[in-house]
Amino acid sequence: MHDIRSAWIIYKNHFPAVYQHWSVITSGLLMTIFTVFTHVEKEQYGVFLFSISVLDVSGDPISALQLVFFDYFSIVWAVVCIGFVPVKILVPVVQSYTVSNSLWLRLAPTNIFTLALYRVLLVMIPSLSFGLMTSLWCGVFSLVHGIPYSMIVYPVYSLLAFILFTGSISILMAGRPTTLMEVRYAYVFLALIIPVLFLLLKNKLVYKFDGIFPFVFPYRADKLGFETLPGTITAIVMGVVLILFVLGINYIRILSQKNQKQ
Amino acid sequence: MIPTQSTSILVIKDLVFHYPNASKPILDKVNLAISRGDRIGIIGGNGSGKSTLSKLLLGIYKPKSGTISLFGKPASWRVHYPDVGYIGDPGHNAQELGLPTTYTIRQIVDTLCALYNTDEIKEKSAMLLANLGLTELSSRRIANLSTGERKRLMVCLTFLQMPDFIILDEPFDGLDESIIIFIKSLLANALADHTLTLFLISHSKVEIDTFTNQVYRLQEGILQHEPQHFFTGELKVDDVSTPFTENTGQVMGRMIKLLESGKNNNQIILHLTSDNPSKDA
């Protein structure tokens, strides 16, 4: 418990603001409010204020709304994954291993398990925060437009999966000793693209694992919603397993240091 | 008496270290044992390996051979040392100064206070920030501080925690005179109040003589004991004379105590003879 408290103190004193997370949900709510269907031509619908798509939905407005929400979510997903995740999660994670970022904590009442927990918080808190806020957005969209919540909630899991998976990869890789910042930034890049590369890998190499192969995108063109959920859950599980692996190793190190002292 | 491992804070045995692509080791078979309360001064020319030695103590570098034991644990990057303070430049890049650049001064000090979670440390932090001229800068990010300001913050963090063992690597370089005086008074008070163990790296014989009681010289990778610069003298107060043989710090401490005891209305006569007048002291 003491280690969790210390990790939380280190986290909250450096990352007190979550307004970036709120800006995402605010954008989503604005998109929700301004979403109005206008009958453009027979069996086609357009979206008011947005010219992102004209959808052929065979006259089914619910399916149209589902696709529109997925398109919106893809925009938010791209903004979060390109604009937020590298800068606010991956870079702080890899920097936390540098001499400058960890020496002062090594000379304070902490241990390597505290720092491992702190890195986990760097990944877990934004992923849960984004998960919560995008769930709320789904709820509001569902209420405003009368579409079942279960039809549109799936991309929330994909965002959660992406942040957890890419964050856990960065924690694992950045633990390798290096003095070069270039190498550390290469870790950020790799952590960002490895989940994306998994999709290419799946398509090219492992067709037989299609259902459960780690998958982190909001949706796939060939499949919709919960059809791709097993792959998303695999990505979340992999992220959690990697995090538990890193925590476990550091906990064993702490125990061995205590035994060494005794 | 040579300290045994059980009574020592730091034990270095047959330490060898060389940088990649270097033709010869910068530290070669270095041995040193430091007990609680020892005040070790390390001198040596530029590039003699003084700062490298301090980085090895902190586990930033790994020895090629030999062992370093700090508080009974092998010195390693994976080991944390809440009982150790460090003021110096531990970075791989010049002027890195070992502080997280994305933090503000306030964030880093508040984090440390919250980790200890005592009223005493909160009060102490306000005093240290004010006296080190950091209060006005507290909302500034460390990346935007000058080298001197960052060094002042390191001093603040070290004395906030008041560890048992402080490693000082050129601690006064690049600081203003008034700040140096304040830091020296902090150090003098800490030495008077606690059984503080010091490992001071400096080019200044005055600093070494003031704050240490054992001096070692690093030269050609070898650590050798260096005879210290002592003064022989006589202190006369109210017609009572006391002879002594002490280093600069002890003489200064004796004078400060006399002045603080209220005897400064009387005549104080100090006769000093240096044991080594050829050296700069």
Coordinates of C-alpha atoms in Angstrom, one line a residue:
Chain A
M1 CA 0.0 0.0 0.0
H2 CA 2.8 2.3 0.8
D3 CA 4.3 1.8 -2.7
I4 CA 0.9 2.5 -4.3
R5 CA 0.6 5.8 -2.3
S6 CA 4.1 6.9 -3.2
A7 CA 3.5 6.1 -6.9
W8 CA 0.3 8.0 -6.8
I9 CA 2.0 11.0 -5.2
I10 CA 4.7 11.0 -7.9
Y11 CA 2.0 10.8 -10.6
K12 CA -0.4 13.4 -9.4
N13 CA 2.2 16.0 -8.6
H14 CA 3.4 15.9 -12.2
F15 CA 0.2 15.2 -14.1
P16 CA -2.5 17.1 -12.2
A17 CA -4.4 18.3 -15.3
V18 CA -6.7 16.0 -17.2
Y19 CA -8.2 18.8 -19.3
Q20 CA -6.8 17.2 -22.4
H21 CA -9.1 14.2 -21.8
W22 CA -12.1 16.5 -21.3
S23 CA -11.3 18.3 -24.6
V24 CA -11.8 15.0 -26.4
I25 CA -15.2 14.3 -24.8
T26 CA -16.2 17.9 -25.5
S27 CA -15.4 17.5 -29.2
G28 CA -17.3 14.3 -29.2
L29 CA -20.4 15.9 -27.6
L30 CA -20.3 18.8 -30.1
M31 CA -20.2 16.2 -32.9
T32 CA -23.2 14.5 -31.3
I33 CA -25.2 17.7 -31.0
F34 CA -24.6 18.8 -34.5
T35 CA -25.3 15.5 -36.1
V36 CA -28.5 15.8 -38.1
F37 CA -29.6 13.7 -41.0
T38 CA -30.8 15.3 -44.1
H39 CA -32.4 13.5 -46.9
V40 CA -30.2 14.2 -49.8
E41 CA -31.3 11.7 -52.4
K42 CA -33.3 8.5 -52.4
E43 CA -31.8 6.0 -50.0
Q44 CA -28.9 8.2 -49.1
Y45 CA -28.2 10.3 -46.1
G46 CA -25.8 13.1 -45.4
V47 CA -24.6 14.6 -42.2
F48 CA -25.3 18.2 -41.4
L49 CA -22.2 20.4 -40.9
F50 CA -19.9 17.5 -41.8
S51 CA -19.2 16.4 -45.3
I52 CA -17.2 13.4 -44.2
S53 CA -19.6 10.8 -45.7
V54 CA -22.7 10.2 -47.7
L55 CA -23.8 6.8 -46.7
D56 CA -25.7 4.2 -48.5
V57 CA -27.6 2.5 -45.7
S58 CA -30.5 1.0 -47.6
G59 CA -32.8 3.4 -45.8
D60 CA -31.9 2.2 -42.3
P61 CA -31.1 5.4 -40.1
I62 CA -29.8 3.3 -37.2
S63 CA -27.2 1.7 -39.3
A64 CA -26.3 5.1 -40.7
L65 CA -26.0 6.5 -37.2
Q66 CA -23.7 3.6 -36.2
L67 CA -21.4 4.2 -39.2
V68 CA -21.4 7.9 -38.6
F69 CA -20.5 7.4 -34.9
F70 CA -17.7 5.0 -35.9
D71 CA -16.4 7.7 -38.3
Y72 CA -16.5 10.3 -35.6
F73 CA -14.8 8.0 -33.2
S74 CA -12.1 7.3 -35.7
I75 CA -11.3 11.0 -35.8
V76 CA -11.1 11.2 -32.0
W77 CA -9.1 8.0 -31.9
A78 CA -6.6 9.4 -34.4
V79 CA -6.3 12.7 -32.5
V80 CA -5.7 10.8 -29.2
C81 CA -3.4 8.2 -30.6
I82 CA -1.2 10.7 -32.6
G83 CA -1.5 13.8 -30.5
F84 CA -1.9 12.6 -27.0
V85 CA -0.5 9.1 -26.5
P86 CA 3.1 9.7 -27.7
V87 CA 3.5 13.0 -26.0
K88 CA 1.7 12.4 -22.7
I89 CA 2.2 8.7 -22.2
L90 CA 5.0 7.1 -24.2
V91 CA 7.6 9.9 -23.9
P92 CA 7.1 10.3 -20.1
V93 CA 7.3 6.5 -19.7
V94 CA 10.7 6.3 -21.6
Q95 CA 12.0 9.4 -20.0
S96 CA 11.2 8.1 -16.5
Y97 CA 14.1 5.6 -17.0
T98 CA 16.7 8.4 -17.6
V99 CA 19.2 9.4 -15.0
S100 CA 17.7 12.9 -14.8
N101 CA 14.2 11.6 -14.2
S102 CA 15.0 8.9 -11.8
L103 CA 18.1 9.9 -9.7
W104 CA 16.2 12.3 -7.5
L105 CA 13.5 9.6 -6.8
R106 CA 16.3 7.0 -6.1
L107 CA 17.5 9.4 -3.4
A108 CA 14.0 9.7 -1.9
P109 CA 12.0 7.2 0.1
T110 CA 11.0 5.1 -2.9
N111 CA 12.1 1.8 -4.4
I112 CA 12.1 0.2 -7.9
F113 CA 8.7 -1.2 -7.3
T114 CA 7.3 2.3 -6.6
L115 CA 8.8 3.5 -9.9
A116 CA 7.3 0.5 -11.7
L117 CA 3.9 1.3 -10.3
Y118 CA 4.3 5.0 -11.2
R119 CA 5.0 3.9 -14.9
V120 CA 1.9 1.7 -14.8
L121 CA -0.2 4.7 -13.5
L122 CA 1.2 6.8 -16.5
V123 CA -0.5 4.2 -18.8
M124 CA -3.5 3.1 -16.8
I125 CA -4.9 6.4 -15.7
P126 CA -5.2 8.0 -19.2
S127 CA -6.5 4.7 -20.7
L128 CA -9.2 4.4 -18.0
S129 CA -9.9 8.1 -18.2
F130 CA -10.4 8.1 -21.9
G131 CA -12.4 4.9 -21.6
L132 CA -14.7 6.5 -19.1
M133 CA -15.2 9.7 -21.1
T134 CA -15.7 8.0 -24.5
S135 CA -18.2 5.7 -22.7
L136 CA -20.1 8.8 -21.6
W137 CA -20.0 10.2 -25.1
C138 CA -21.4 6.9 -26.4
G139 CA -24.2 7.2 -23.8
V140 CA -25.1 10.8 -24.8
F141 CA -25.0 9.9 -28.5
S142 CA -27.2 6.9 -27.8
L143 CA -29.7 9.0 -25.9
V144 CA -29.8 12.0 -28.3
H145 CA -30.2 9.9 -31.4
G146 CA -32.1 6.9 -30.1
I147 CA -29.6 4.3 -31.1
P148 CA -28.9 1.3 -28.8
Y149 CA -25.8 1.8 -26.7
S150 CA -24.5 -1.7 -27.4
M151 CA -24.3 -0.9 -31.2
I152 CA -21.8 1.9 -30.7
V153 CA -19.8 1.2 -27.6
Y154 CA -17.3 -1.2 -29.2
P155 CA -14.7 1.5 -30.3
V156 CA -14.3 2.5 -26.7
Y157 CA -12.7 -0.9 -26.0
S158 CA -10.4 -0.4 -29.1
L159 CA -9.2 2.9 -27.7
L160 CA -8.6 1.4 -24.3
A161 CA -6.8 -1.5 -26.0
F162 CA -4.6 0.8 -28.0
I163 CA -3.5 2.9 -25.0
L164 CA -2.9 -0.2 -22.7
F165 CA -1.1 -2.2 -25.4
T166 CA 1.2 0.5 -26.7
G167 CA 1.8 1.8 -23.2
S168 CA 2.8 -1.6 -21.8
I169 CA 5.1 -2.2 -24.8
S170 CA 6.8 1.2 -24.0
I171 CA 7.3 0.2 -20.4
L172 CA 8.8 -3.1 -21.4
M173 CA 11.1 -1.7 -24.0
A174 CA 12.3 1.4 -22.2
G175 CA 13.6 -0.7 -19.3
R176 CA 16.5 -1.7 -21.5
P177 CA 19.6 0.3 -20.4
T178 CA 20.7 3.0 -22.8
T179 CA 22.2 6.4 -22.5
L180 CA 21.1 7.6 -25.9
M181 CA 17.9 9.7 -26.2
E182 CA 17.7 8.7 -29.8
V183 CA 17.2 5.1 -28.8
R184 CA 14.6 6.1 -26.2
Y185 CA 12.6 8.0 -28.9
A186 CA 12.9 5.0 -31.2
Y187 CA 11.2 3.0 -28.4
V188 CA 8.4 5.5 -28.5
F189 CA 8.0 5.1 -32.2
L190 CA 8.1 1.3 -32.0
A191 CA 5.6 1.2 -29.2
L192 CA 3.3 3.4 -31.3
I193 CA 3.4 1.3 -34.4
I194 CA 3.7 -2.2 -33.1
P195 CA 0.0 -2.5 -32.4
V196 CA -0.6 -1.2 -36.0
L197 CA 1.9 -3.7 -37.4
F198 CA 0.0 -6.4 -35.7
L199 CA -2.9 -5.8 -38.1
L200 CA -0.6 -6.3 -41.1
L201 CA 0.9 -9.3 -39.5
K202 CA -2.5 -10.8 -39.0
N203 CA -3.6 -10.2 -42.5
K204 CA -0.4 -11.6 -44.0
L205 CA 0.7 -14.4 -41.7
V206 CA -1.9 -15.7 -39.3
Y207 CA -5.2 -15.9 -40.9
K208 CA -6.2 -18.8 -38.8
F209 CA -6.1 -16.6 -35.6
D210 CA -8.3 -14.0 -37.2
G211 CA -10.9 -14.0 -34.3
I212 CA -8.4 -13.5 -31.4
F213 CA -5.5 -11.7 -33.0
P214 CA -4.7 -8.5 -31.1
F215 CA -6.7 -5.7 -32.6
V216 CA -6.8 -2.0 -31.6
F217 CA -8.5 0.0 -34.3
P218 CA -12.0 1.5 -33.8
Y219 CA -13.5 -0.8 -36.4
R220 CA -12.6 -2.7 -39.5
A221 CA -14.0 -2.0 -42.9
D222 CA -15.0 -5.7 -43.4
K223 CA -16.5 -6.2 -40.0
L224 CA -18.5 -4.1 -37.6
G225 CA -18.8 -3.7 -33.9
F226 CA -18.6 -6.7 -31.7
E227 CA -17.5 -9.0 -34.5
T228 CA -14.0 -7.8 -33.8
L229 CA -14.3 -7.7 -30.0
P230 CA -12.3 -10.9 -29.3
G231 CA -9.3 -9.3 -31.0
T232 CA -9.7 -6.2 -29.0
I233 CA -10.0 -8.1 -25.8
T234 CA -6.8 -10.0 -26.7
A235 CA -5.0 -6.7 -27.1
I236 CA -6.2 -5.5 -23.7
V237 CA -5.2 -8.8 -22.1
M238 CA -1.8 -8.6 -23.6
G239 CA -1.3 -5.1 -22.3
V240 CA -2.4 -6.1 -18.8
V241 CA -0.1 -9.2 -18.9
L242 CA 2.9 -7.1 -20.0
I243 CA 2.2 -4.7 -17.2
L244 CA 1.9 -7.5 -14.6
F245 CA 5.1 -9.0 -15.9
V246 CA 7.0 -5.8 -15.4
L247 CA 5.5 -5.3 -11.9
G248 CA 6.2 -8.9 -11.0
I249 CA 9.9 -8.7 -12.0
N250 CA 10.3 -5.5 -10.0
Y251 CA 8.5 -7.0 -7.0
I252 CA 10.9 -10.0 -7.1
R253 CA 13.9 -7.6 -7.2
I254 CA 12.6 -5.8 -4.1
L255 CA 12.2 -9.1 -2.3
S256 CA 15.7 -10.2 -3.3
Q257 CA 17.2 -6.9 -2.2
K258 CA 15.5 -7.3 1.2
N259 CA 16.8 -10.8 1.6
Q260 CA 20.3 -9.6 0.6
K261 CA 20.2 -7.0 3.3
Q262 CA 19.1 -9.6 5.9
Chain B
M1 CA 41.9 2.0 12.3
I2 CA 40.7 0.6 9.0
P3 CA 36.9 0.4 9.1
T4 CA 35.4 -3.0 8.7
Q5 CA 32.6 -3.7 6.2
S6 CA 30.0 -3.9 9.1
T7 CA 30.7 -0.5 10.4
S8 CA 31.2 1.2 7.0
I9 CA 28.8 3.2 5.0
L10 CA 30.8 2.8 1.9
V11 CA 33.3 0.1 1.0
I12 CA 35.1 0.1 -2.3
K13 CA 37.3 -2.9 -3.1
D14 CA 39.7 -3.2 -6.0
L15 CA 37.5 -1.0 -8.2
V16 CA 38.5 -0.8 -11.8
F17 CA 36.6 1.3 -14.4
H18 CA 37.4 2.5 -17.8
Y19 CA 35.3 4.2 -20.5
P20 CA 34.6 2.5 -23.8
N21 CA 37.5 2.9 -26.3
A22 CA 39.7 4.3 -23.5
S23 CA 43.3 3.0 -23.7
K24 CA 43.7 2.6 -19.9
P25 CA 41.4 2.6 -16.9
I26 CA 40.4 5.9 -15.4
L27 CA 40.2 4.1 -12.0
D28 CA 42.6 1.3 -11.3
K29 CA 42.3 -0.9 -8.2
V30 CA 40.8 1.8 -6.0
N31 CA 40.1 0.9 -2.4
L32 CA 38.3 3.0 0.1
A33 CA 36.2 2.5 3.2
I34 CA 34.1 5.2 4.8
S35 CA 32.6 4.9 8.2
R36 CA 29.7 6.9 9.7
G37 CA 30.9 10.5 10.5
D38 CA 33.9 10.4 8.1
R39 CA 34.4 13.5 6.0
I40 CA 36.3 12.5 2.9
G41 CA 37.8 15.0 0.5
I42 CA 38.7 13.9 -3.0
I43 CA 41.1 16.1 -5.1
G44 CA 42.7 15.6 -8.4
G45 CA 43.2 17.2 -11.8
N46 CA 40.7 17.5 -14.6
G47 CA 39.8 14.1 -16.0
S48 CA 41.4 12.2 -13.1
G49 CA 38.1 10.3 -12.5
K50 CA 36.7 12.2 -9.4
S51 CA 33.2 12.6 -10.9
T52 CA 33.3 9.1 -12.4
L53 CA 33.9 7.8 -8.9
S54 CA 30.8 9.6 -7.6
K55 CA 28.7 8.2 -10.5
L56 CA 30.0 4.7 -9.7
L57 CA 28.9 5.2 -6.1
L58 CA 25.4 6.1 -7.3
G59 CA 25.2 3.1 -9.6
I60 CA 25.0 5.2 -12.7
Y61 CA 28.1 3.4 -14.0
K62 CA 29.0 -0.2 -13.5
P63 CA 32.5 -1.2 -12.4
K64 CA 34.6 -3.3 -14.8
S65 CA 35.8 -5.2 -11.8
G66 CA 35.8 -4.9 -8.1
T67 CA 32.9 -4.1 -5.8
I68 CA 31.2 -1.0 -4.3
S69 CA 29.0 -1.5 -1.3
L70 CA 26.8 1.4 -0.1
F71 CA 24.8 1.0 3.1
G72 CA 25.6 -2.7 2.9
K73 CA 24.1 -3.1 -0.6
P74 CA 26.0 -3.4 -3.9
A75 CA 25.8 0.0 -5.6
S76 CA 23.5 -0.4 -8.5
W77 CA 21.0 1.6 -10.5
R78 CA 18.2 -0.7 -9.3
V79 CA 18.9 0.1 -5.6
H80 CA 17.4 3.2 -4.1
Y81 CA 19.3 5.2 -1.4
P82 CA 17.0 7.5 0.7
D83 CA 19.9 8.0 3.1
V84 CA 22.1 9.4 0.4
G85 CA 22.1 13.0 -0.9
Y86 CA 23.8 14.1 -4.1
I87 CA 24.8 17.5 -5.4
G88 CA 26.6 17.5 -8.7
D89 CA 26.3 16.7 -12.4
P90 CA 25.4 13.0 -12.9
G91 CA 24.3 13.4 -16.5
H92 CA 25.8 11.8 -19.6
N93 CA 25.4 15.2 -21.3
A94 CA 27.2 18.3 -20.2
Q95 CA 25.3 20.4 -17.6
E96 CA 22.5 17.9 -17.3
L97 CA 22.4 18.2 -13.5
G98 CA 20.3 15.2 -13.0
L99 CA 16.8 16.7 -12.5
P100 CA 13.6 16.0 -14.5
T101 CA 13.3 18.9 -16.9
T102 CA 9.5 18.7 -17.3
Y103 CA 8.8 19.3 -13.6
T104 CA 8.5 22.7 -12.0
I105 CA 10.4 23.5 -8.9
R106 CA 7.1 23.5 -6.9
Q107 CA 6.1 20.1 -8.3
I108 CA 9.4 18.4 -7.4
V109 CA 9.6 19.9 -3.9
D110 CA 5.9 19.1 -3.2
T111 CA 6.4 15.6 -4.4
L112 CA 9.3 15.1 -2.0
C113 CA 7.4 16.7 0.9
A114 CA 4.4 14.5 0.2
L115 CA 6.6 11.4 0.1
Y116 CA 7.9 12.2 3.6
N117 CA 4.5 13.7 4.7
T118 CA 5.7 15.5 7.9
D119 CA 5.0 19.1 8.9
E120 CA 8.6 19.6 9.7
I121 CA 9.7 19.0 6.1
K122 CA 7.0 21.3 4.8
E123 CA 8.3 24.2 7.0
K124 CA 11.8 23.4 6.1
S125 CA 11.0 23.4 2.4
A126 CA 9.7 27.0 2.6
M127 CA 12.8 28.1 4.5
L128 CA 15.2 26.5 2.0
L129 CA 13.4 27.7 -1.1
A130 CA 13.4 31.3 0.3
N131 CA 17.1 31.3 1.3
L132 CA 18.2 29.6 -1.9
G133 CA 16.3 32.3 -3.9
L134 CA 14.0 29.7 -5.4
T135 CA 10.6 30.9 -4.1
E136 CA 10.0 33.3 -7.0
L137 CA 11.1 30.6 -9.5
S138 CA 8.9 27.9 -8.0
S139 CA 6.5 27.8 -10.9
R140 CA 9.2 27.6 -13.5
R141 CA 10.1 24.4 -15.3
I142 CA 13.5 22.9 -14.5
A143 CA 14.3 23.0 -18.3
N144 CA 14.1 26.8 -18.1
L145 CA 16.5 27.2 -15.1
S146 CA 20.1 28.1 -15.4
T147 CA 22.8 25.7 -14.2
G148 CA 23.3 27.6 -11.0
E149 CA 19.5 27.6 -10.3
R150 CA 19.3 23.9 -10.9
K151 CA 22.3 23.3 -8.5
R152 CA 20.5 25.4 -5.9
L153 CA 17.5 23.1 -6.3
M154 CA 19.7 20.1 -5.8
V155 CA 21.0 21.7 -2.6
C156 CA 17.4 22.3 -1.5
L157 CA 16.4 18.6 -2.2
T158 CA 19.4 17.3 -0.4
F159 CA 19.1 19.4 2.8
L160 CA 15.3 18.9 2.8
Q161 CA 15.8 15.2 3.4
M162 CA 19.0 15.6 5.5
P163 CA 20.5 12.2 4.6
D164 CA 23.2 10.4 6.5
F165 CA 25.6 10.5 3.6
I166 CA 26.1 13.4 1.2
I167 CA 28.1 13.2 -2.1
L168 CA 29.1 16.7 -3.2
D169 CA 30.7 17.0 -6.6
E170 CA 32.0 20.5 -7.1
P171 CA 29.0 21.8 -5.2
F172 CA 29.8 25.5 -5.2
D173 CA 30.8 25.9 -8.8
G174 CA 28.8 28.5 -10.7
L175 CA 27.0 29.8 -7.7
D176 CA 26.7 33.4 -6.4
E177 CA 28.8 34.3 -3.3
S178 CA 25.7 34.9 -1.1
I179 CA 24.3 31.5 -2.0
I180 CA 27.7 29.8 -1.4
I181 CA 27.8 31.4 2.1
F182 CA 24.3 30.1 2.9
I183 CA 25.1 26.5 1.6
K184 CA 28.3 26.5 3.6
S185 CA 26.4 27.5 6.7
L186 CA 23.9 24.7 6.0
L187 CA 26.7 22.2 5.7
A188 CA 28.5 23.5 8.8
N189 CA 25.2 23.3 10.8
A190 CA 24.5 19.8 9.5
L191 CA 28.0 18.7 10.5
A192 CA 27.5 20.1 14.0
D193 CA 24.0 18.7 14.5
H194 CA 24.3 15.2 12.8
T195 CA 26.7 12.4 12.4
L196 CA 26.9 13.4 8.8
T197 CA 29.2 11.5 6.4
L198 CA 30.6 13.6 3.6
F199 CA 32.2 12.7 0.3
L200 CA 33.4 16.0 -1.1
I201 CA 34.9 16.4 -4.6
S202 CA 36.5 19.7 -5.1
H203 CA 39.4 21.6 -6.8
S204 CA 39.4 24.1 -3.9
K205 CA 41.9 23.3 -1.1
V206 CA 40.0 25.8 1.1
E207 CA 36.7 23.8 0.8
I208 CA 38.5 20.5 1.3
D209 CA 40.3 21.8 4.4
T210 CA 37.1 23.4 5.7
F211 CA 34.7 20.5 5.5
T212 CA 36.8 17.3 5.5
N213 CA 39.1 15.4 7.8
Q214 CA 40.6 12.9 5.4
V215 CA 41.8 13.8 2.0
Y216 CA 42.6 11.5 -1.0
R217 CA 44.1 12.5 -4.3
L218 CA 43.1 10.7 -7.5
Q219 CA 46.0 10.6 -10.0
E220 CA 46.6 8.2 -12.9
G221 CA 43.7 6.1 -11.7
I222 CA 45.2 5.6 -8.3
L223 CA 43.6 6.9 -5.1
Q224 CA 46.2 7.9 -2.6
H225 CA 45.8 9.3 0.9
E226 CA 47.0 12.9 1.1
P227 CA 48.3 14.6 4.2
Q228 CA 45.9 17.3 5.2
H229 CA 46.7 20.9 5.7
F230 CA 46.6 21.6 9.4
F231 CA 47.2 24.8 11.3
T232 CA 49.0 24.9 14.6
G233 CA 48.1 27.9 16.8
E234 CA 47.0 29.3 20.0
L235 CA 43.6 30.9 20.9
K236 CA 43.6 33.4 23.7
V237 CA 40.4 34.5 25.4
D238 CA 40.3 36.4 28.7
D239 CA 43.9 35.7 29.3
V240 CA 43.3 31.9 28.9
S241 CA 45.3 30.3 26.1
T242 CA 44.4 27.1 24.3
P243 CA 46.9 25.5 22.0
F244 CA 45.5 23.5 19.0
T245 CA 46.4 21.7 15.8
E246 CA 43.4 21.7 13.5
N247 CA 42.2 22.1 10.0
T248 CA 40.5 25.3 8.6
G249 CA 37.0 24.0 9.3
Q250 CA 37.8 23.1 12.9
V251 CA 39.4 26.5 13.5
M252 CA 36.5 28.3 11.9
G253 CA 34.0 26.2 14.0
R254 CA 36.0 27.1 17.2
M255 CA 35.8 30.8 16.3
I256 CA 32.1 30.7 15.5
K257 CA 31.3 29.0 18.8
L258 CA 33.2 31.6 20.7
L259 CA 31.4 34.5 18.9
E260 CA 28.0 32.8 19.5
S261 CA 28.8 32.2 23.2
G262 CA 28.7 36.0 23.7
K263 CA 32.3 36.4 24.6
N264 CA 32.8 38.7 21.6
N265 CA 33.0 41.7 23.9
N266 CA 36.3 40.4 25.2
Q267 CA 39.5 40.3 23.3
I268 CA 40.1 37.2 21.2
I269 CA 43.6 36.6 20.0
L270 CA 44.3 33.9 17.4
H271 CA 47.8 32.9 16.4
L272 CA 48.0 30.6 13.5
T273 CA 50.9 28.8 11.9
S274 CA 50.3 26.7 8.8
D275 CA 52.0 23.3 8.7
N276 CA 52.4 23.7 5.0
P277 CA 52.7 27.3 4.0
S278 CA 53.6 26.5 0.4
K279 CA 50.0 25.2 -0.3
D280 CA 47.2 27.5 -1.2
A281 CA 44.8 27.6 1.8

